[in-house]
Structures are given as C-alpha cells and as structure tokens.
Amino acid sequence: MLRWGALLLALAACLLLGLAVGQQWMNPLDATGQDAVILWQLRLPRVLVAFAVGGLLALAGAWFQVLLGNPLAEPYVLGVAGSASAGAVTGLMILPESAWAMSLGAFAGAWIGIIAVMLFSRLGASRMLLAGVVLAAFWSAILALLLALLPEQGLFRAFAWMMGDLSHSDVPVPVLLLAWAIALSCGLMLSRSLDKLLLGERHAEALGVNVKQLRTRLLWLASAVTALSVTAAGTIGFVGLVVPHLMRLIFGSLHKAVLPASAIGGGLLLLLADTTARTIIAPAELPVGVLTAIIGVPVFLLLLLRRG
C-alpha cells in the first residue's frame, strides 16, 4: 500500500512539474528564440528551485517535530527565519549592489540563529523550543531596527525576500537538487532510529539508540537544510509544519514512508503555491510565502480539529 501511494505521489509530482513549466514542456525542442530563453533560463530553474526548497523545508519540519517531541515544530520555530532575515538585510545594507550580499548575509544569519539555539540544546527539547521562541522575538526586533535604517531603495527587495522569493535565487539549482537528494538519503538512514525515538527517549535507549548522538545529528542536519532553504528562497512558512502532518495521515507514522513522501509533497506544495502566485493576478505576482500561509493555516486548523 505504501509503495503504491509513493508511486502515485511521484507520478503526481512529475505531472505538476510538467504543468508548471508550461505547454512547451511537452515538446521543448520546438522552443526557439525568446520562448527557449523563457523555458530553459526562467521557468525550468524556478520550478526546480521551488520543488527542492519545498522538499527540504518539509524534511526539516519532520525532523524538528521528532527532535523536539512537538507536533507544532517547524523549521522557523527556533528563530532561524528571523536571524536569516536580519542577516539578509545586513548584507543588503553593506553591499547594496551585490547580488550575493543578501544570500550570504542570510546564510550567515541563519547559522548565527542556529548556534544560539544549540547553546540551549543540552537543557532538553522543551527549553530549547522555548529559547527558540524568545530568540525569534529578539531577531524580529533586530530586523525592525535594520529595516528602519535601510535606505528606501532597498526596502522593496528586502520585503520581497522576507515574504518568499523564488525568482531571484542565487543558489545554483544543481546544489539545491543535490542537497535534496542527500537530505532524503540521510533521513532514510536514520528512519529506524527516528521511529524508536517516537516511543520516548527511555524506550529508544532500551532499543539500542544513542539518543544524544541522534538528537545532535538531527539538529545539525535540519539546521543546515533550513539555512540553505532560507538562503535560496527567503522565509516561506507552514510548508514544514503542514506537509509532514498530511503525509503521516496518508502513509502512517513510519519514517521510511513519511520522509520520502514529505520530500516530494513539500516540493509539490511549494511548486503549486508558486505557480498560483504567478498566475492568479497575472501579470503581477503574489509573494509565495503569503500564499503558503493562506494555504497552511486552514489545513493545519483542520488537522487540529481532526485530532481533537
């Protein structure tokens, strides 16, 4: 049953990828001149970025939920989004003309936020989660200060990035796809230990799991994936929160099924949201982060009602 479900999900992914690229995807050799440029240099890279980033965020969400023992956990709950945003705006202030300044600042800011949270990791999952919430408020205050100091010509770019921007990613597409494949492979190698950790730390240790080592690996892995995703596409919320829940409802709680389904389902969700954002008010474009929040909030509330 799980294999058939995964196969159908993969086929749906291929179908939506084709639809998102456009009609010329069906016969790309016919694309010439301006159409070829739009197809190969604009549409296809954006589709691949959306799929990879969505999958990475969903994987990170599934890991954080196990790591913290909290179903409400997601990649941004530890304040990573706020610190990355502060880093991106700082980079824009220092080098406003550099295309890489915002991305490098976001990557550095994300890791600063991650290291700050890791200082509390020895105190337990609940305190680490509380520290993340407090640090998120701190980074929001820093971000507000930086935006107040930012020159007016940089405000539009900063706000666009903060609401999610897949059109100006400075991270190469092959790097994102390779990160997606590596992250999924690492998750599958840890899937049995993750299943045991769901039973509780004492039960997992009794079954031969080194809980401390597993938590450290999960924290570094999920943090690195989140930092890369934020650097590539800005702050896009709710993908890592909603997708793992949906996949568990469909495929059960075993991580050997949940993780591949989340990696594909997260990519599909962000791809669908980005396609909708580009077309719903064309030729204008909605921020994809706003659309994922609009989609994610009702779905998550529905999940809470079903669990209730």
Short mmCIF file of C-alpha atoms in Angstrom, two decimals:
data_model
loop_
_atom_site.label_atom_id
_atom_site.label_comp_id
_atom_site.label_asym_id
_atom_site.label_seq_id
_atom_site.Cartn_x
_atom_site.Cartn_y
_atom_site.Cartn_z
CA MET A 1 0.00 0.00 0.00
CA LEU A 2 2.79 2.38 0.93
CA ARG A 3 4.69 1.61 -2.27
CA TRP A 4 1.64 2.28 -4.40
CA GLY A 5 0.97 5.53 -2.54
CA ALA A 6 4.56 6.67 -3.02
CA LEU A 7 4.41 5.77 -6.72
CA LEU A 8 1.21 7.76 -7.23
CA LEU A 9 2.72 10.72 -5.37
CA ALA A 10 5.82 10.58 -7.58
CA LEU A 11 3.68 10.47 -10.72
CA ALA A 12 1.69 13.46 -9.49
CA ALA A 13 4.96 15.28 -8.89
CA CYS A 14 6.07 14.67 -12.48
CA LEU A 15 2.69 15.80 -13.80
CA LEU A 16 2.66 19.04 -11.83
CA LEU A 17 6.26 19.75 -12.78
CA GLY A 18 5.28 19.50 -16.41
CA LEU A 19 2.23 21.71 -15.99
CA ALA A 20 4.19 24.32 -14.07
CA VAL A 21 6.84 24.67 -16.75
CA GLY A 22 4.20 25.36 -19.33
CA GLN A 23 2.78 23.95 -22.52
CA GLN A 24 6.16 23.93 -24.26
CA TRP A 25 7.44 21.39 -21.75
CA MET A 26 5.59 18.75 -23.72
CA ASN A 27 7.75 19.49 -26.76
CA PRO A 28 10.71 21.60 -25.63
CA LEU A 29 12.60 21.16 -28.88
CA ASP A 30 10.06 23.45 -30.57
CA ALA A 31 11.01 26.31 -28.26
CA THR A 32 13.18 28.82 -30.09
CA GLY A 33 14.39 32.35 -29.54
CA GLN A 34 12.60 34.14 -26.73
CA ASP A 35 10.46 31.09 -25.90
CA ALA A 36 13.59 28.98 -25.37
CA VAL A 37 15.07 31.61 -23.05
CA ILE A 38 11.84 31.75 -21.01
CA LEU A 39 11.61 27.97 -20.82
CA TRP A 40 15.19 26.99 -20.03
CA GLN A 41 16.54 30.04 -18.21
CA LEU A 42 13.46 31.26 -16.31
CA ARG A 43 10.65 28.71 -15.98
CA LEU A 44 12.54 25.44 -15.50
CA PRO A 45 15.09 26.73 -12.94
CA ARG A 46 12.30 28.31 -10.91
CA VAL A 47 10.30 25.08 -10.95
CA LEU A 48 13.30 23.09 -9.77
CA VAL A 49 14.12 25.63 -7.05
CA ALA A 50 10.53 25.53 -5.78
CA PHE A 51 10.48 21.73 -5.73
CA ALA A 52 13.85 21.40 -3.98
CA VAL A 53 13.20 24.12 -1.38
CA GLY A 54 9.72 22.81 -0.59
CA GLY A 55 11.06 19.29 -0.13
CA LEU A 56 13.91 20.47 2.09
CA LEU A 57 11.56 22.50 4.29
CA ALA A 58 9.20 19.54 4.67
CA LEU A 59 12.08 17.21 5.62
CA ALA A 60 13.37 19.73 8.15
CA GLY A 61 9.87 20.04 9.60
CA ALA A 62 9.54 16.27 10.04
CA TRP A 63 12.93 16.14 11.78
CA PHE A 64 12.22 19.07 14.08
CA GLN A 65 8.91 17.54 15.14
CA VAL A 66 10.68 14.35 16.22
CA LEU A 67 13.66 16.21 17.67
CA LEU A 68 11.53 18.49 19.88
CA GLY A 69 8.76 15.99 20.50
CA ASN A 70 6.27 18.68 19.48
CA PRO A 71 3.87 18.37 16.53
CA LEU A 72 3.77 22.17 16.22
CA ALA A 73 7.51 22.40 15.48
CA GLU A 74 8.72 23.57 12.09
CA PRO A 75 11.98 24.94 10.63
CA TYR A 76 11.25 28.54 11.65
CA VAL A 77 10.02 27.87 15.18
CA LEU A 78 13.57 28.15 16.56
CA GLY A 79 14.03 31.68 15.25
CA VAL A 80 16.06 30.70 12.18
CA ALA A 81 13.84 32.75 9.87
CA GLY A 82 14.26 35.88 11.96
CA SER A 83 18.04 35.61 12.22
CA ALA A 84 18.33 34.85 8.50
CA SER A 85 16.17 37.86 7.65
CA ALA A 86 18.32 40.07 9.87
CA GLY A 87 21.43 38.73 8.14
CA ALA A 88 19.96 39.30 4.69
CA VAL A 89 19.06 42.92 5.43
CA THR A 90 22.52 43.46 6.94
CA GLY A 91 24.13 42.16 3.75
CA LEU A 92 21.91 44.45 1.70
CA MET A 93 22.97 47.41 3.81
CA ILE A 94 26.69 46.65 3.49
CA LEU A 95 26.76 45.82 -0.25
CA PRO A 96 23.53 47.09 -1.83
CA GLU A 97 24.78 46.50 -5.39
CA SER A 98 25.99 42.94 -4.86
CA ALA A 99 23.71 40.10 -5.97
CA TRP A 100 25.28 37.72 -3.45
CA ALA A 101 25.27 40.06 -0.45
CA MET A 102 21.73 39.23 0.66
CA SER A 103 22.18 35.47 0.18
CA LEU A 104 25.48 35.34 2.04
CA GLY A 105 24.05 37.51 4.81
CA ALA A 106 21.01 35.22 5.07
CA PHE A 107 23.18 32.11 5.28
CA ALA A 108 25.41 33.65 7.94
CA GLY A 109 22.39 34.95 9.87
CA ALA A 110 20.69 31.56 9.78
CA TRP A 111 23.71 29.86 11.28
CA ILE A 112 24.07 32.53 13.95
CA GLY A 113 20.48 31.82 14.97
CA ILE A 114 21.10 28.07 14.87
CA ILE A 115 24.21 28.29 17.05
CA ALA A 116 22.34 30.48 19.52
CA VAL A 117 19.63 27.81 19.86
CA MET A 118 22.18 25.00 20.08
CA LEU A 119 23.55 26.56 23.25
CA PHE A 120 20.27 25.53 24.89
CA SER A 121 20.12 22.03 23.34
CA ARG A 122 21.62 20.41 26.44
CA LEU A 123 18.76 21.72 28.57
CA GLY A 124 16.21 19.50 26.85
CA ALA A 125 13.74 19.78 23.98
CA SER A 126 11.13 21.86 25.82
CA ARG A 127 13.60 24.51 26.95
CA MET A 128 15.23 24.58 23.52
CA LEU A 129 11.82 25.23 21.97
CA LEU A 130 11.13 27.99 24.48
CA ALA A 131 14.54 29.51 23.77
CA GLY A 132 13.74 29.45 20.06
CA VAL A 133 10.50 31.36 20.61
CA VAL A 134 12.27 34.00 22.70
CA LEU A 135 15.11 34.31 20.20
CA ALA A 136 12.58 34.67 17.39
CA ALA A 137 11.14 37.72 19.15
CA PHE A 138 14.66 39.09 19.62
CA TRP A 139 15.54 38.68 15.93
CA SER A 140 12.25 40.33 14.96
CA ALA A 141 13.22 43.38 16.99
CA ILE A 142 16.69 43.46 15.37
CA LEU A 143 15.09 43.12 11.95
CA ALA A 144 12.72 46.03 12.61
CA LEU A 145 15.68 48.17 13.63
CA LEU A 146 17.64 47.25 10.49
CA LEU A 147 14.66 47.96 8.24
CA ALA A 148 14.32 51.39 9.83
CA LEU A 149 17.96 52.09 8.95
CA LEU A 150 17.82 50.57 5.47
CA PRO A 151 17.82 53.07 2.56
CA GLU A 152 14.49 53.42 0.82
CA GLN A 153 15.69 51.89 -2.46
CA GLY A 154 16.48 48.61 -0.69
CA LEU A 155 13.18 48.22 1.14
CA PHE A 156 11.29 46.62 -1.75
CA ARG A 157 13.94 43.96 -2.30
CA ALA A 158 14.16 43.24 1.42
CA PHE A 159 10.38 42.87 1.85
CA ALA A 160 10.14 40.69 -1.28
CA TRP A 161 12.78 38.34 0.11
CA MET A 162 11.17 38.26 3.55
CA MET A 163 7.84 37.15 2.04
CA GLY A 164 9.45 34.42 -0.04
CA ASP A 165 11.10 34.96 -3.41
CA LEU A 166 11.83 32.12 -5.83
CA SER A 167 12.57 34.34 -8.81
CA HIS A 168 15.96 35.67 -7.70
CA SER A 169 17.64 32.69 -6.06
CA ASP A 170 21.43 32.97 -6.05
CA VAL A 171 21.91 29.33 -5.01
CA PRO A 172 22.63 27.16 -8.10
CA VAL A 173 19.86 24.71 -8.97
CA PRO A 174 22.21 21.65 -9.01
CA VAL A 175 23.28 22.49 -5.44
CA LEU A 176 19.67 22.53 -4.24
CA LEU A 177 18.79 19.28 -6.02
CA LEU A 178 21.91 17.59 -4.65
CA ALA A 179 21.06 18.85 -1.15
CA TRP A 180 17.52 17.47 -1.55
CA ALA A 181 18.86 14.04 -2.50
CA ILE A 182 21.48 13.98 0.28
CA ALA A 183 19.00 15.15 2.92
CA LEU A 184 16.49 12.48 1.92
CA SER A 185 19.20 9.79 1.93
CA CYS A 186 20.39 10.83 5.39
CA GLY A 187 16.82 10.82 6.65
CA LEU A 188 16.21 7.32 5.32
CA MET A 189 19.39 6.05 7.00
CA LEU A 190 18.09 7.42 10.32
CA SER A 191 14.47 6.34 9.78
CA ARG A 192 14.53 3.32 12.11
CA SER A 193 16.11 5.32 14.91
CA LEU A 194 13.51 8.06 14.39
CA ASP A 195 10.71 5.50 14.70
CA LYS A 196 12.17 4.31 18.00
CA LEU A 197 12.58 7.89 19.25
CA LEU A 198 8.83 8.39 18.80
CA LEU A 199 8.34 5.89 21.63
CA GLY A 200 10.23 8.16 24.03
CA GLU A 201 13.87 8.58 24.98
CA ARG A 202 13.94 5.73 27.53
CA HIS A 203 12.34 3.24 25.17
CA ALA A 204 14.65 4.31 22.36
CA GLU A 205 17.74 3.86 24.54
CA ALA A 206 16.46 0.44 25.62
CA LEU A 207 16.20 -0.49 21.95
CA GLY A 208 19.83 0.45 21.34
CA VAL A 209 19.53 4.06 20.12
CA ASN A 210 22.12 6.59 21.19
CA VAL A 211 19.58 9.34 21.79
CA LYS A 212 22.09 12.11 22.47
CA GLN A 213 24.02 11.38 19.29
CA LEU A 214 20.82 11.06 17.26
CA ARG A 215 19.50 14.42 18.51
CA THR A 216 22.81 16.11 17.68
CA ARG A 217 22.78 14.70 14.15
CA LEU A 218 19.15 15.70 13.64
CA LEU A 219 19.76 19.21 14.89
CA TRP A 220 22.74 19.79 12.61
CA LEU A 221 21.04 18.17 9.62
CA ALA A 222 17.74 20.03 10.00
CA SER A 223 19.52 23.30 10.70
CA ALA A 224 21.75 23.03 7.64
CA VAL A 225 18.77 22.22 5.43
CA THR A 226 16.81 25.17 6.84
CA ALA A 227 19.74 27.57 6.38
CA LEU A 228 20.14 26.53 2.74
CA SER A 229 16.40 26.84 2.05
CA VAL A 230 16.16 30.28 3.64
CA THR A 231 19.21 31.42 1.67
CA ALA A 232 17.73 30.22 -1.60
CA ALA A 233 14.14 31.41 -1.30
CA GLY A 234 13.69 33.69 1.69
CA THR A 235 11.26 32.98 4.51
CA ILE A 236 8.49 30.58 3.48
CA GLY A 237 6.46 29.25 6.37
CA PHE A 238 3.99 26.43 7.02
CA VAL A 239 5.46 24.02 4.44
CA GLY A 240 7.50 22.26 7.12
CA LEU A 241 4.56 22.34 9.50
CA VAL A 242 1.68 21.08 7.39
CA VAL A 243 3.28 18.64 4.93
CA PRO A 244 4.67 16.12 7.48
CA HIS A 245 1.26 16.00 9.19
CA LEU A 246 -0.51 15.34 5.91
CA MET A 247 1.97 12.63 4.95
CA ARG A 248 1.53 10.90 8.32
CA LEU A 249 -2.23 10.87 7.80
CA ILE A 250 -1.77 9.28 4.38
CA PHE A 251 1.19 6.94 4.90
CA GLY A 252 1.26 6.32 8.64
CA SER A 253 3.98 7.21 11.13
CA LEU A 254 6.90 5.09 9.84
CA HIS A 255 9.63 7.44 8.66
CA LYS A 256 10.74 5.24 5.79
CA ALA A 257 7.45 6.26 4.17
CA VAL A 258 6.91 9.69 5.76
CA LEU A 259 10.27 11.19 4.76
CA PRO A 260 10.16 10.39 1.00
CA ALA A 261 6.51 11.43 0.89
CA SER A 262 7.33 14.70 2.69
CA ALA A 263 10.28 15.42 0.39
CA ILE A 264 8.01 15.04 -2.65
CA GLY A 265 4.87 16.50 -1.06
CA GLY A 266 6.68 19.60 0.19
CA GLY A 267 8.09 20.21 -3.26
CA LEU A 268 4.65 19.80 -4.79
CA LEU A 269 3.02 22.17 -2.33
CA LEU A 270 5.56 24.94 -2.88
CA LEU A 271 5.51 24.36 -6.63
CA LEU A 272 1.73 24.61 -6.71
CA ALA A 273 1.79 27.70 -4.49
CA ASP A 274 4.41 29.39 -6.68
CA THR A 275 2.51 28.59 -9.86
CA THR A 276 -0.67 30.00 -8.34
CA ALA A 277 1.19 33.10 -7.10
CA ARG A 278 2.47 33.76 -10.61
CA THR A 279 -0.86 33.33 -12.37
CA ILE A 280 -3.68 34.35 -10.03
CA ILE A 281 -3.24 38.10 -10.61
CA ALA A 282 -1.01 37.98 -13.72
CA PRO A 283 0.94 39.90 -14.90
CA ALA A 284 1.50 40.87 -11.24
CA GLU A 285 2.84 38.28 -8.81
CA LEU A 286 1.92 37.42 -5.23
CA PRO A 287 4.63 36.60 -2.67
CA VAL A 288 4.76 32.82 -2.43
CA GLY A 289 5.27 32.96 1.35
CA VAL A 290 1.94 34.74 1.76
CA LEU A 291 0.20 32.09 -0.31
CA THR A 292 1.70 29.18 1.65
CA ALA A 293 0.44 30.82 4.85
CA ILE A 294 -3.04 31.20 3.34
CA ILE A 295 -2.99 27.53 2.37
CA GLY A 296 -1.26 26.29 5.50
CA VAL A 297 -3.32 27.90 8.24
CA PRO A 298 -6.72 26.36 7.28
CA VAL A 299 -5.14 22.97 6.63
CA PHE A 300 -3.38 23.00 9.99
CA LEU A 301 -6.56 24.08 11.81
CA LEU A 302 -8.38 21.23 10.09
CA LEU A 303 -5.70 18.82 11.30
CA LEU A 304 -6.11 20.11 14.86
CA LEU A 305 -9.90 19.61 14.66
CA ARG A 306 -9.47 16.06 13.37
CA ARG A 307 -7.03 15.25 16.15
CA GLY A 308 -9.42 16.78 18.66
#
